PDB file of C-alpha atoms in Angstrom:
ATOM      1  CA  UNK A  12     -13.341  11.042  16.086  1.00  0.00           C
ATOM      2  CA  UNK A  13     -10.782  12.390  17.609  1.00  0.00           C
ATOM      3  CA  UNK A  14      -8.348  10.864  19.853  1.00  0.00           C
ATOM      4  CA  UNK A  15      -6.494  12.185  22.821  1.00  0.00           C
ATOM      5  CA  UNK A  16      -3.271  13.684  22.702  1.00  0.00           C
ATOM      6  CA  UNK A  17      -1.842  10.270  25.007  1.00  0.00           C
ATOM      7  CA  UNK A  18      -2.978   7.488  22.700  1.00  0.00           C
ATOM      8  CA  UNK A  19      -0.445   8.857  19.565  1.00  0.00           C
ATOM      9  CA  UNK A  20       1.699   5.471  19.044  1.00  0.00           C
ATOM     10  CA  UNK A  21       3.834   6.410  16.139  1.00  0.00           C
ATOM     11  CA  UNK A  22       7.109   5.214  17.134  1.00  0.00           C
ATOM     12  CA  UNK A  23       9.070   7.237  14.174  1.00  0.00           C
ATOM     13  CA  UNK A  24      10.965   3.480  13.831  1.00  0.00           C
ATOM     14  CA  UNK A  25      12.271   2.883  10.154  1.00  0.00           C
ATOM     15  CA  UNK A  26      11.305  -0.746   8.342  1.00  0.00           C
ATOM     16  CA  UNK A  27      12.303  -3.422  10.776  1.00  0.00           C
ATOM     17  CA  UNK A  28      14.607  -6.333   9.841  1.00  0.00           C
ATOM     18  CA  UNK A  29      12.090  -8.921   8.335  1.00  0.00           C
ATOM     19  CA  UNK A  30      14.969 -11.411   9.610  1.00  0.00           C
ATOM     20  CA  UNK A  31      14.663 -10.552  13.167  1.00  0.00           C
ATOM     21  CA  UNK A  32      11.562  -8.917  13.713  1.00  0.00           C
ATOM     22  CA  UNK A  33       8.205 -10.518  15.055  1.00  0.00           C
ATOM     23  CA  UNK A  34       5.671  -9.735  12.251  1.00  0.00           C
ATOM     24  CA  UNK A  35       1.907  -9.184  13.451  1.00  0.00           C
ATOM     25  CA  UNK A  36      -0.837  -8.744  10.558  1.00  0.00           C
ATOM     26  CA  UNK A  37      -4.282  -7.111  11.752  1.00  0.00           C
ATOM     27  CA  UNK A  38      -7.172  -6.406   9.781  1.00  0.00           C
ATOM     28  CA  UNK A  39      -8.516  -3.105   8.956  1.00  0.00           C
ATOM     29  CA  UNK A  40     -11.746  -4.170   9.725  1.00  0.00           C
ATOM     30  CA  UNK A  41      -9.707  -4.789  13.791  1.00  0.00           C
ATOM     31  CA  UNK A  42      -8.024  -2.128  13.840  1.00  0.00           C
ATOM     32  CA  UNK A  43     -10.333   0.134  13.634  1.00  0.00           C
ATOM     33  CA  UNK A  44     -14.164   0.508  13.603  1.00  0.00           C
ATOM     34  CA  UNK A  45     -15.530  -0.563   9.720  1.00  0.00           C
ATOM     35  CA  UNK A  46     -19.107  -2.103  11.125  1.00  0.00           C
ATOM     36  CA  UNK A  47     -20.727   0.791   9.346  1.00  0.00           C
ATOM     37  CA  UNK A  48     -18.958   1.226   6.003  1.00  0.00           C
ATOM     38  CA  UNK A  49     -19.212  -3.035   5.960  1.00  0.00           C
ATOM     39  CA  UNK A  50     -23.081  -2.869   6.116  1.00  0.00           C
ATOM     40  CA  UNK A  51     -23.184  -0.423   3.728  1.00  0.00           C
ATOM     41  CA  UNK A  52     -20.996  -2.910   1.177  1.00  0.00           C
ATOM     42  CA  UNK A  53     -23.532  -5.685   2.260  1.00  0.00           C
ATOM     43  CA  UNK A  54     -26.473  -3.652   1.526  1.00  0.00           C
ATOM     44  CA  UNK A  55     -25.619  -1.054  -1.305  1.00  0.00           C
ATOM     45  CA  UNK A  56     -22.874  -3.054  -3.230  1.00  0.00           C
ATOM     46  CA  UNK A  57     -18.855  -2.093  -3.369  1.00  0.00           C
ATOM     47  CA  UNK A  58     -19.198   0.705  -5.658  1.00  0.00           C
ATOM     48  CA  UNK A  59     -21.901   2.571  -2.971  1.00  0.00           C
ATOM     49  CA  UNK A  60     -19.104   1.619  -0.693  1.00  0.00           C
ATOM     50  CA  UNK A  61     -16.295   2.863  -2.290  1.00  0.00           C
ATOM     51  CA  UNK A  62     -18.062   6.213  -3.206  1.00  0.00           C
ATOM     52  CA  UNK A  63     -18.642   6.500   0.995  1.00  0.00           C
ATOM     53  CA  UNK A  64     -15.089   5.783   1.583  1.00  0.00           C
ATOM     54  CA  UNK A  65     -13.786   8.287  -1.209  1.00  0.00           C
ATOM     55  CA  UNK A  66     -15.926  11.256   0.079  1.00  0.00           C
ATOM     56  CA  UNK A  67     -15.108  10.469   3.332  1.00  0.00           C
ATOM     57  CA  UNK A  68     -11.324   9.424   2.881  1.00  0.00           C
ATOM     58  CA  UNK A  69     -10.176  12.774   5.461  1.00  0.00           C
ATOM     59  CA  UNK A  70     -12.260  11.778   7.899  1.00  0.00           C
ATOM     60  CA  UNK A  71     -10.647   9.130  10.301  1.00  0.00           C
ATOM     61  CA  UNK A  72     -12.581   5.677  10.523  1.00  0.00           C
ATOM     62  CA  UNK A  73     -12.927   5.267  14.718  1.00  0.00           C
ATOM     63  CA  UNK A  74     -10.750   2.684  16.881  1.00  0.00           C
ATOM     64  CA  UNK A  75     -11.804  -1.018  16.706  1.00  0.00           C
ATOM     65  CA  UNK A  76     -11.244  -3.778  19.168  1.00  0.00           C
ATOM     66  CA  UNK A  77      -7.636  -4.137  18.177  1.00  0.00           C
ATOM     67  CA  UNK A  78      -6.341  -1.092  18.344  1.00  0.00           C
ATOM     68  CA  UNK A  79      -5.242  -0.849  21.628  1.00  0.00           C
ATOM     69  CA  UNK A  80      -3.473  -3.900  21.255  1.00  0.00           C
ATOM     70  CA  UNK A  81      -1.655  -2.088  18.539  1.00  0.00           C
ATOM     71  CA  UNK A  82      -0.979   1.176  20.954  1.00  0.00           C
ATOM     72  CA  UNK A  83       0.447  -1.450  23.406  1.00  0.00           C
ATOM     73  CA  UNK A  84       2.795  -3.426  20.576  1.00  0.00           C
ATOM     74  CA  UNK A  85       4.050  -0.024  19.673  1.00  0.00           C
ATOM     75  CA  UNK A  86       4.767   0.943  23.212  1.00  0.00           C
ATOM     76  CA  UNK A  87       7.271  -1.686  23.493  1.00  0.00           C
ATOM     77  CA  UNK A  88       8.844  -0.519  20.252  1.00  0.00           C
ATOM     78  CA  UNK A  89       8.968   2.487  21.765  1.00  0.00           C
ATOM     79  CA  UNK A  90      10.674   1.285  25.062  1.00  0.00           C
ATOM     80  CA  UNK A  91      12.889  -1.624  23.371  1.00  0.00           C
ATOM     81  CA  UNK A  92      14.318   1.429  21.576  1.00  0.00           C
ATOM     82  CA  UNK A  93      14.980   4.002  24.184  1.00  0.00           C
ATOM     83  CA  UNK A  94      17.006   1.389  26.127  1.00  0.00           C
ATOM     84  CA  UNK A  95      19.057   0.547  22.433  1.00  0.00           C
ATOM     85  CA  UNK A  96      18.675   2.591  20.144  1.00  0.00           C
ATOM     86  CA  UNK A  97      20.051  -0.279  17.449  1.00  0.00           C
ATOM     87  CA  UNK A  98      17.265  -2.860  18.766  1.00  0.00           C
ATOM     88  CA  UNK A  99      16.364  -5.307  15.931  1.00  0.00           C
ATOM     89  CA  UNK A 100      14.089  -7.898  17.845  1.00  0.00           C
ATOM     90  CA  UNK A 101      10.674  -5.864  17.646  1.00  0.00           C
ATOM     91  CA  UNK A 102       7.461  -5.944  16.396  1.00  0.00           C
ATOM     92  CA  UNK A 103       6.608  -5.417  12.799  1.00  0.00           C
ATOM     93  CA  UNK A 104       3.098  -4.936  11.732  1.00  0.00           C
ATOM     94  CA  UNK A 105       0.975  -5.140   8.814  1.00  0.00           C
ATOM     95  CA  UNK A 106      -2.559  -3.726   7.953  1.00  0.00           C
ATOM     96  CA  UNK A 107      -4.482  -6.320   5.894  1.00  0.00           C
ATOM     97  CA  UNK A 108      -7.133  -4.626   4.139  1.00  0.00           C
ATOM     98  CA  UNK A 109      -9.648  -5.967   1.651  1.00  0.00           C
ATOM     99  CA  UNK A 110     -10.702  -2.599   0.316  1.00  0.00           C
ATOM    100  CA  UNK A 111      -9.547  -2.265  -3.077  1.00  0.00           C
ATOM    101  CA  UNK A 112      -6.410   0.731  -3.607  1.00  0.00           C
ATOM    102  CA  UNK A 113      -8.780   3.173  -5.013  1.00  0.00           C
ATOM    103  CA  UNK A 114     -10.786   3.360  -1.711  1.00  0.00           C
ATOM    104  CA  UNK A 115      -8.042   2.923   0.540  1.00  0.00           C
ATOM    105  CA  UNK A 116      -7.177   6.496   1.118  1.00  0.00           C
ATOM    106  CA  UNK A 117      -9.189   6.588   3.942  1.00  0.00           C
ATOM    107  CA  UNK A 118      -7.521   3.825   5.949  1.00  0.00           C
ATOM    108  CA  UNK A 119      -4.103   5.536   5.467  1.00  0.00           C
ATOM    109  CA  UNK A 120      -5.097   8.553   6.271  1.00  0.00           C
ATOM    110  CA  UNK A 121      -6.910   7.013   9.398  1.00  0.00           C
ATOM    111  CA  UNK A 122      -3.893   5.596  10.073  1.00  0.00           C
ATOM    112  CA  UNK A 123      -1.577   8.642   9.711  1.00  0.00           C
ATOM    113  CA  UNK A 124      -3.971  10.404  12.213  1.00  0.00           C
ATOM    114  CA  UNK A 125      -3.755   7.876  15.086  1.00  0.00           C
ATOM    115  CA  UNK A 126       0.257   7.816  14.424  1.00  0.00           C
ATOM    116  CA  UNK A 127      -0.380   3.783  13.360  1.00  0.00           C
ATOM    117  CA  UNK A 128       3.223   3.056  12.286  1.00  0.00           C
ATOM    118  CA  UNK A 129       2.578  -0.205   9.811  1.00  0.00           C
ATOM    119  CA  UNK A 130       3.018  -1.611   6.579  1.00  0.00           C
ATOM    120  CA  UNK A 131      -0.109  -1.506   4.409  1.00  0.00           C
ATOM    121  CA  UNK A 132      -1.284  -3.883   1.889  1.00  0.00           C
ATOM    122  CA  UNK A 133      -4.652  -3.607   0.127  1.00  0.00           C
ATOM    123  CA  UNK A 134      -5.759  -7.228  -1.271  1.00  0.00           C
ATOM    124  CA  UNK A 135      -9.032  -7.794  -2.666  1.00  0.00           C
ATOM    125  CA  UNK A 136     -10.376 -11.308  -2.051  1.00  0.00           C
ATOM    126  CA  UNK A 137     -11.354 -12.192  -6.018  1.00  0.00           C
ATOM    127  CA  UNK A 138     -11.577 -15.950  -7.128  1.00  0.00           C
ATOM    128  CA  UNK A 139     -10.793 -16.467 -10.308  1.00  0.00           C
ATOM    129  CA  UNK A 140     -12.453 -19.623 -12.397  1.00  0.00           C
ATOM    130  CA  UNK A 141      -9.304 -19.848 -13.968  1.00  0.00           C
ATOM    131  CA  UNK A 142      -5.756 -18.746 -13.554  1.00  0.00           C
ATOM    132  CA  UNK A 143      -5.322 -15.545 -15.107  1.00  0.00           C
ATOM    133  CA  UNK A 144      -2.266 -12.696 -15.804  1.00  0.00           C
ATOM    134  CA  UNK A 145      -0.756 -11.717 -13.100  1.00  0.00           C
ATOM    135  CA  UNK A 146       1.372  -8.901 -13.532  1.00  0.00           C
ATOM    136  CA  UNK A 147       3.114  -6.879 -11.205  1.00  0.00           C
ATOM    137  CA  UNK A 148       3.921  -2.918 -11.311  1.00  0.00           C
ATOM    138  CA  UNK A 149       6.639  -1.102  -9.261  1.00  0.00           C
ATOM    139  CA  UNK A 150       5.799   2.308  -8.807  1.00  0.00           C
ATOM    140  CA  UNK A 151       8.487   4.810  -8.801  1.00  0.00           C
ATOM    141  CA  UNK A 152      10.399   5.040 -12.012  1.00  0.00           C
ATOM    142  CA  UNK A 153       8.488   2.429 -13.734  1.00  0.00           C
ATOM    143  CA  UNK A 154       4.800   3.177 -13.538  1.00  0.00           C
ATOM    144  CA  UNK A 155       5.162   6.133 -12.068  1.00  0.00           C
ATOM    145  CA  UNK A 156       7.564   8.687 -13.356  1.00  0.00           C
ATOM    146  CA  UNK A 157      11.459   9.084 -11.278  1.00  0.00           C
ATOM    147  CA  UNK A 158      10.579  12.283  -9.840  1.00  0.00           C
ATOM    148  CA  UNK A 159      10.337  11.385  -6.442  1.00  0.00           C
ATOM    149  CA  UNK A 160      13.518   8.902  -7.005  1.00  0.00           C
ATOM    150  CA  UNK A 161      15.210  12.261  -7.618  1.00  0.00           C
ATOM    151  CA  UNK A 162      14.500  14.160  -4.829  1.00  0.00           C
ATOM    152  CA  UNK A 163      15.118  10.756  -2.687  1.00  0.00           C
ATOM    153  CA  UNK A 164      18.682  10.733  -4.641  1.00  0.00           C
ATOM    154  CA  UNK A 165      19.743  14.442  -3.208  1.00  0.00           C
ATOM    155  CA  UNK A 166      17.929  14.508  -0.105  1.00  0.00           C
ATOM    156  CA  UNK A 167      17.116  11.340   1.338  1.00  0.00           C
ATOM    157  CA  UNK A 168      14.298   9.633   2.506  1.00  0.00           C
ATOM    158  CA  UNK A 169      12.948  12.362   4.750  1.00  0.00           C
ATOM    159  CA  UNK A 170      13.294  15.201   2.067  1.00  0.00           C
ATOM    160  CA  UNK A 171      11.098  12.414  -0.416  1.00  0.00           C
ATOM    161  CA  UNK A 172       8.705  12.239   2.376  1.00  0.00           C
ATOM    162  CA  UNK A 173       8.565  15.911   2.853  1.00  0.00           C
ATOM    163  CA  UNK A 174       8.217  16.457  -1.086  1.00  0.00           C
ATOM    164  CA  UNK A 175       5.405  13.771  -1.281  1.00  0.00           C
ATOM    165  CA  UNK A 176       3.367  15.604   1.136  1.00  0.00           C
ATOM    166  CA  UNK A 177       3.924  18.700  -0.237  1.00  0.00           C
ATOM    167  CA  UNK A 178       2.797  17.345  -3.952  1.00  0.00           C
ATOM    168  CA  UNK A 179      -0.112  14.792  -2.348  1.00  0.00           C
ATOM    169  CA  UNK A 180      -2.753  16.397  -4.126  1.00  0.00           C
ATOM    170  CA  UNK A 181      -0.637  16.898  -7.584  1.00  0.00           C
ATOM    171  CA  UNK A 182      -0.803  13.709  -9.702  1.00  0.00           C
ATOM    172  CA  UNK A 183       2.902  12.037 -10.338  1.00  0.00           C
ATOM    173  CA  UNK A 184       3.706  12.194 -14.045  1.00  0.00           C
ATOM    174  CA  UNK A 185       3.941   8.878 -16.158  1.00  0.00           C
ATOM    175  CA  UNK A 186       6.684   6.537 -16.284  1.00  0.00           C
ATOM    176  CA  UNK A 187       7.790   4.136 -18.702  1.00  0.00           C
ATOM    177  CA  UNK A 188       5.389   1.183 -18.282  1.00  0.00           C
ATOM    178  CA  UNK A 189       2.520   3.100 -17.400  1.00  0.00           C
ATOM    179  CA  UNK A 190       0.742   2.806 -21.473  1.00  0.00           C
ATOM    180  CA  UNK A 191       1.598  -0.922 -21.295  1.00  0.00           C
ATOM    181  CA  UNK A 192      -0.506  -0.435 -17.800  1.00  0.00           C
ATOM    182  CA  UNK A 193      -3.362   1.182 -19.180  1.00  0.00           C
ATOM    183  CA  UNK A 194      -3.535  -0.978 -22.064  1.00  0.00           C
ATOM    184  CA  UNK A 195      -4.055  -4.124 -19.954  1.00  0.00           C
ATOM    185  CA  UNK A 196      -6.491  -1.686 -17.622  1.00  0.00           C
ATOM    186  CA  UNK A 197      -8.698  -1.710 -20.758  1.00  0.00           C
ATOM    187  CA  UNK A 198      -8.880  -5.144 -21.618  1.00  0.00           C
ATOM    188  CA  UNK A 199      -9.480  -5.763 -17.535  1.00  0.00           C
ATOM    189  CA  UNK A 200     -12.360  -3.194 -18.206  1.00  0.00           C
ATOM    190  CA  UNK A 201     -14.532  -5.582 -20.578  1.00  0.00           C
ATOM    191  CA  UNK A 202     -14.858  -7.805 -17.986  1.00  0.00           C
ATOM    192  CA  UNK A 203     -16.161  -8.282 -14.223  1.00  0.00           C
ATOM    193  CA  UNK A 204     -13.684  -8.064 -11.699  1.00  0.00           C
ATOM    194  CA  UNK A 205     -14.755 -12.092 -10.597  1.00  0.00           C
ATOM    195  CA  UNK A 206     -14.167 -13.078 -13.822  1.00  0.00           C
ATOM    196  CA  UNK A 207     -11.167 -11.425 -15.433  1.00  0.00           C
ATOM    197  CA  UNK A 208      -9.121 -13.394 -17.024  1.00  0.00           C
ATOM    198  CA  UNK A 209      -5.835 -10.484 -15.585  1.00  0.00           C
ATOM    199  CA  UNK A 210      -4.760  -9.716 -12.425  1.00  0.00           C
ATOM    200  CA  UNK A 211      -2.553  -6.006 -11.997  1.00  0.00           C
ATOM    201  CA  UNK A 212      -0.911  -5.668  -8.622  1.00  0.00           C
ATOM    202  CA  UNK A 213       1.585  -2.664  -7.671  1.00  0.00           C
ATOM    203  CA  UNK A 214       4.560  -3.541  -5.309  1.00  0.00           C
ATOM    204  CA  UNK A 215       6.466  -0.236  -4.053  1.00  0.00           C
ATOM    205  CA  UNK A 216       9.026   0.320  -1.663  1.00  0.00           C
ATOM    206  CA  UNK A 217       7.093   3.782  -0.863  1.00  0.00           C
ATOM    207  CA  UNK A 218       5.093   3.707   2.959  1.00  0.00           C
ATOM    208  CA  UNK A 219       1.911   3.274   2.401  1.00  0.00           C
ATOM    209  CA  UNK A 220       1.549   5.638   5.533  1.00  0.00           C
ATOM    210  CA  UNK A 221       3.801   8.782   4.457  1.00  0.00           C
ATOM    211  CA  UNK A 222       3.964   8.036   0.722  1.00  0.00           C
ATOM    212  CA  UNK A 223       0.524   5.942  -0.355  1.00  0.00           C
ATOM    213  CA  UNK A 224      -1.935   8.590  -0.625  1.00  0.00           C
ATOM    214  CA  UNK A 225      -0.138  10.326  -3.769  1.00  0.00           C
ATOM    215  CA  UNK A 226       0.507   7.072  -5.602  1.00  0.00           C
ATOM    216  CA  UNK A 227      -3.697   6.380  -4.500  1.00  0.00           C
ATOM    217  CA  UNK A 228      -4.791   9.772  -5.802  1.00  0.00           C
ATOM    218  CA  UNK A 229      -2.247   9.347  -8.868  1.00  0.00           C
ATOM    219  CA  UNK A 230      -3.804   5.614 -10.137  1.00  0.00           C
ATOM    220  CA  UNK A 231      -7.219   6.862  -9.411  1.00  0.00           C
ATOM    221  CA  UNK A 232      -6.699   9.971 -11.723  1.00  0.00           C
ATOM    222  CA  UNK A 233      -5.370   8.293 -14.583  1.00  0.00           C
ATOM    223  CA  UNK A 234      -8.769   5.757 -14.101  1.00  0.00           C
ATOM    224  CA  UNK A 235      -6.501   2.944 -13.801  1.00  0.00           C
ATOM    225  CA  UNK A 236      -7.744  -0.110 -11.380  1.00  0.00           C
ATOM    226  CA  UNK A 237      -5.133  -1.995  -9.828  1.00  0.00           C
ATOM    227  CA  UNK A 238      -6.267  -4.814  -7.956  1.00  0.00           C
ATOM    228  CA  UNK A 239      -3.602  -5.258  -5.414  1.00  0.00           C
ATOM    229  CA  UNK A 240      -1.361  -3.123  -3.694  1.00  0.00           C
ATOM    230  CA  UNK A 241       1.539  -3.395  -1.650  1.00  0.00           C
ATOM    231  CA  UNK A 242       3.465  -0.889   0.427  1.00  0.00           C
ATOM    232  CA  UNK A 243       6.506  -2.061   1.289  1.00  0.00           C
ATOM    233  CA  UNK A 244       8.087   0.542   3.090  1.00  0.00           C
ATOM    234  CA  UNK A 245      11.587  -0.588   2.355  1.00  0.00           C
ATOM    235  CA  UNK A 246      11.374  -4.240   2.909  1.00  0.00           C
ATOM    236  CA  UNK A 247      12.273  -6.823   0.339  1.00  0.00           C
ATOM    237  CA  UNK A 248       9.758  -7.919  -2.371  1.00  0.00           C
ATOM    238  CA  UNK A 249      10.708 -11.026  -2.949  1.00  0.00           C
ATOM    239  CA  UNK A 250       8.217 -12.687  -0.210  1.00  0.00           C
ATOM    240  CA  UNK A 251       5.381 -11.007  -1.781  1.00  0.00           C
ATOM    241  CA  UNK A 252       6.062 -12.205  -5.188  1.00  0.00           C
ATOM    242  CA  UNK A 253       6.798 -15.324  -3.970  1.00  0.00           C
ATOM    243  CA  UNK A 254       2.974 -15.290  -2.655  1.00  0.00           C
ATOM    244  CA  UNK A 255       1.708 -13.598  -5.925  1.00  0.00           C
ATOM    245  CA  UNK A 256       3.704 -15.815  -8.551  1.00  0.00           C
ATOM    246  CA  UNK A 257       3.260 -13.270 -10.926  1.00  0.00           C
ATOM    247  CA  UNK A 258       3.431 -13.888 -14.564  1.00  0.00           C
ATOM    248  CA  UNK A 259       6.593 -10.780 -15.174  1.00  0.00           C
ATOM    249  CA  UNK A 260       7.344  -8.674 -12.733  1.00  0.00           C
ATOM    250  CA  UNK A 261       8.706  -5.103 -13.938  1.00  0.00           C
ATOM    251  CA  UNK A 262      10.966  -2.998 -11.701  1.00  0.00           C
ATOM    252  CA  UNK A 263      13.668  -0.599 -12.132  1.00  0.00           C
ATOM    253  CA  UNK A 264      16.180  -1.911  -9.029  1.00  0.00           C
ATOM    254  CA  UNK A 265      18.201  -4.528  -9.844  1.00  0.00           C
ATOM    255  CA  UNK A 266      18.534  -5.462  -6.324  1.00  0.00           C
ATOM    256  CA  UNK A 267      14.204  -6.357  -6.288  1.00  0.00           C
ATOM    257  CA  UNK A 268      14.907  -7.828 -10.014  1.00  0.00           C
ATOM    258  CA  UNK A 269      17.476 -10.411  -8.178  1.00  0.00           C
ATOM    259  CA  UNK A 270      15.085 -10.974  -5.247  1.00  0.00           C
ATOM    260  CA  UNK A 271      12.739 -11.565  -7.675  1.00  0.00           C
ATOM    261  CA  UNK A 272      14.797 -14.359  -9.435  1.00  0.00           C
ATOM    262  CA  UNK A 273      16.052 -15.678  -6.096  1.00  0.00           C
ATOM    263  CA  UNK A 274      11.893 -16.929  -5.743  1.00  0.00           C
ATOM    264  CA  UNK A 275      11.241 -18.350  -9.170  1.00  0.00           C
ATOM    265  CA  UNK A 276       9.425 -15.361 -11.031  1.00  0.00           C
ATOM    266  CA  UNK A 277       9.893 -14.239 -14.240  1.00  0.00           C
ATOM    267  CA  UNK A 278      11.462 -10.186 -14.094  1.00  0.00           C
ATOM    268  CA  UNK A 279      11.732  -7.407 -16.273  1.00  0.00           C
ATOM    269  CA  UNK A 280      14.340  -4.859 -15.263  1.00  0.00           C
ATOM    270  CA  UNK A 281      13.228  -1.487 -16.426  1.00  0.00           C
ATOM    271  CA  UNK A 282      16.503   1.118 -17.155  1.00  0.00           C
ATOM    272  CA  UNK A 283      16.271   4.738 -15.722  1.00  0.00           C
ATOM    273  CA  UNK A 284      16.038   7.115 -18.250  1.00  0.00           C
ATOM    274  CA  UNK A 285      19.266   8.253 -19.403  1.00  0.00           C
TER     275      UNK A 285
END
């Protein structure tokens, strides 16, 4: 579905300042139009429903009752930022979506059709009988391989972003942590997702809106399940982790590794390859 040419609300505005901005989280399931794909999880199960979503992940999901709302927040981005260009009080928002990574292609790639300017987080809601591993994954450089680190090094973000389309369809090669990844993939694997005793969440600085779909395609290629993940877009980690408490945390910044400590969890800094 289509939308007009007038209702395209991406603002082109970098990560806000999480000090100064006003953070607003909506739902997928708001923001746009899910009332089909959620009967079909009520009725045919989530792997039924995560088969739809994956055959249909380049076909964008309809608007939903909150997405004007969203057009309008954006609007005043837009605005606050004509008048000053350095503007740090705006709005900041966040796409809360239960669908599990694997079948969340299709809500950033609805996303990147409307122009929806947001930070994505996919979060299944799984209670656990007991506490289990939780163990968090950066992406670039640690479970994924440096590549696009590289061409972020010589170019900048906009010649990564440029490169990551270019290469969405071509799996990212392996980084360092990625066996140690699959490993704990296959243990996950002899159990039901309920009742696992581990948890694996990845926590990337990429954009879930201009840089998600490769890492998506990538995890989903190498059969590996990840049960959270977070797109940071630039902002800090340490929030999130404070909310995950992981177990060990493995990254290969130092910065996130001290954010990480400045919240209480446990980090593993992972060296670039010499």
């Amino acid at each position: 579905m289509a939308e007009p040419e007038s209702t395209v609300i991406n603002t082109n505005v970098n990560q806000k300042d999480p000090s100064k901005a006003l953070v607003i989280a909506v739902t997928t399931r708001a923001i746009f139009n899910l009332e089909k794909e959620h009967k079909l999880y009520l009725e045919k199960g989530k792997e039924e429903y995560t088969r739809h979503q994956q055959a249909n992940q380049d076909k964008p999901l309809p608007p939903g009752t909150a997405f004007a709302f969203i057009q309008a927040v954006q609007y005043v981005n837009k605005k606050m930022l004509e008048s000053n260009p350095a503007e740090k009080d705006l709005f900041d928002i966040l796409v809360l979506s239960n669908n599990s990574p694997e079948s969340g292609a299709r809500i950033i790639n609805s996303a990147k059709h409307y122009g929806v300017s947001a930070a994505l987080i996919f979060q299944q809601e799984v209670q656990a009988s007991s506490t289990p591993l939780r163990v968090v994954f950066d992406g670039d450089a640690v479970l994924f391989s440096d590549e696009t680190d590289q061409i972020f090094q010589e170019h900048g973000l906009e010649g990564a972003v440029r490169y990551e389309q270019a290469m969405e369809a071509v799996p990212m090669g392996e980084g360092p942590l990625k066996t140690f990844a699959m490993h704990l993939g296959k243990m996950r694997r002899k159990f039901s997702q309920e009742k696992s005793p581990i948890r694996t969440y990845l926590v990337t600085a990429r954009s879930g809106r201009d840089m998600g779909i490769r890492a998506i395609k990538t995890l989903r290629e190498w059969g590996l399940a990840i049960d959270e993940a977070f797109f940071m877009d630039g902002a800090p980690k340490g929030p999130i982790l404070a909310q995950i408490q992981p177990h060990i945390f493995f990254d290969d910044g130092l910065h996130n590794i001290q954010g990480a400590q400045n919240v209480g969890v446990p980090s593993a800094w992972v060296p670039s390859c010499c």
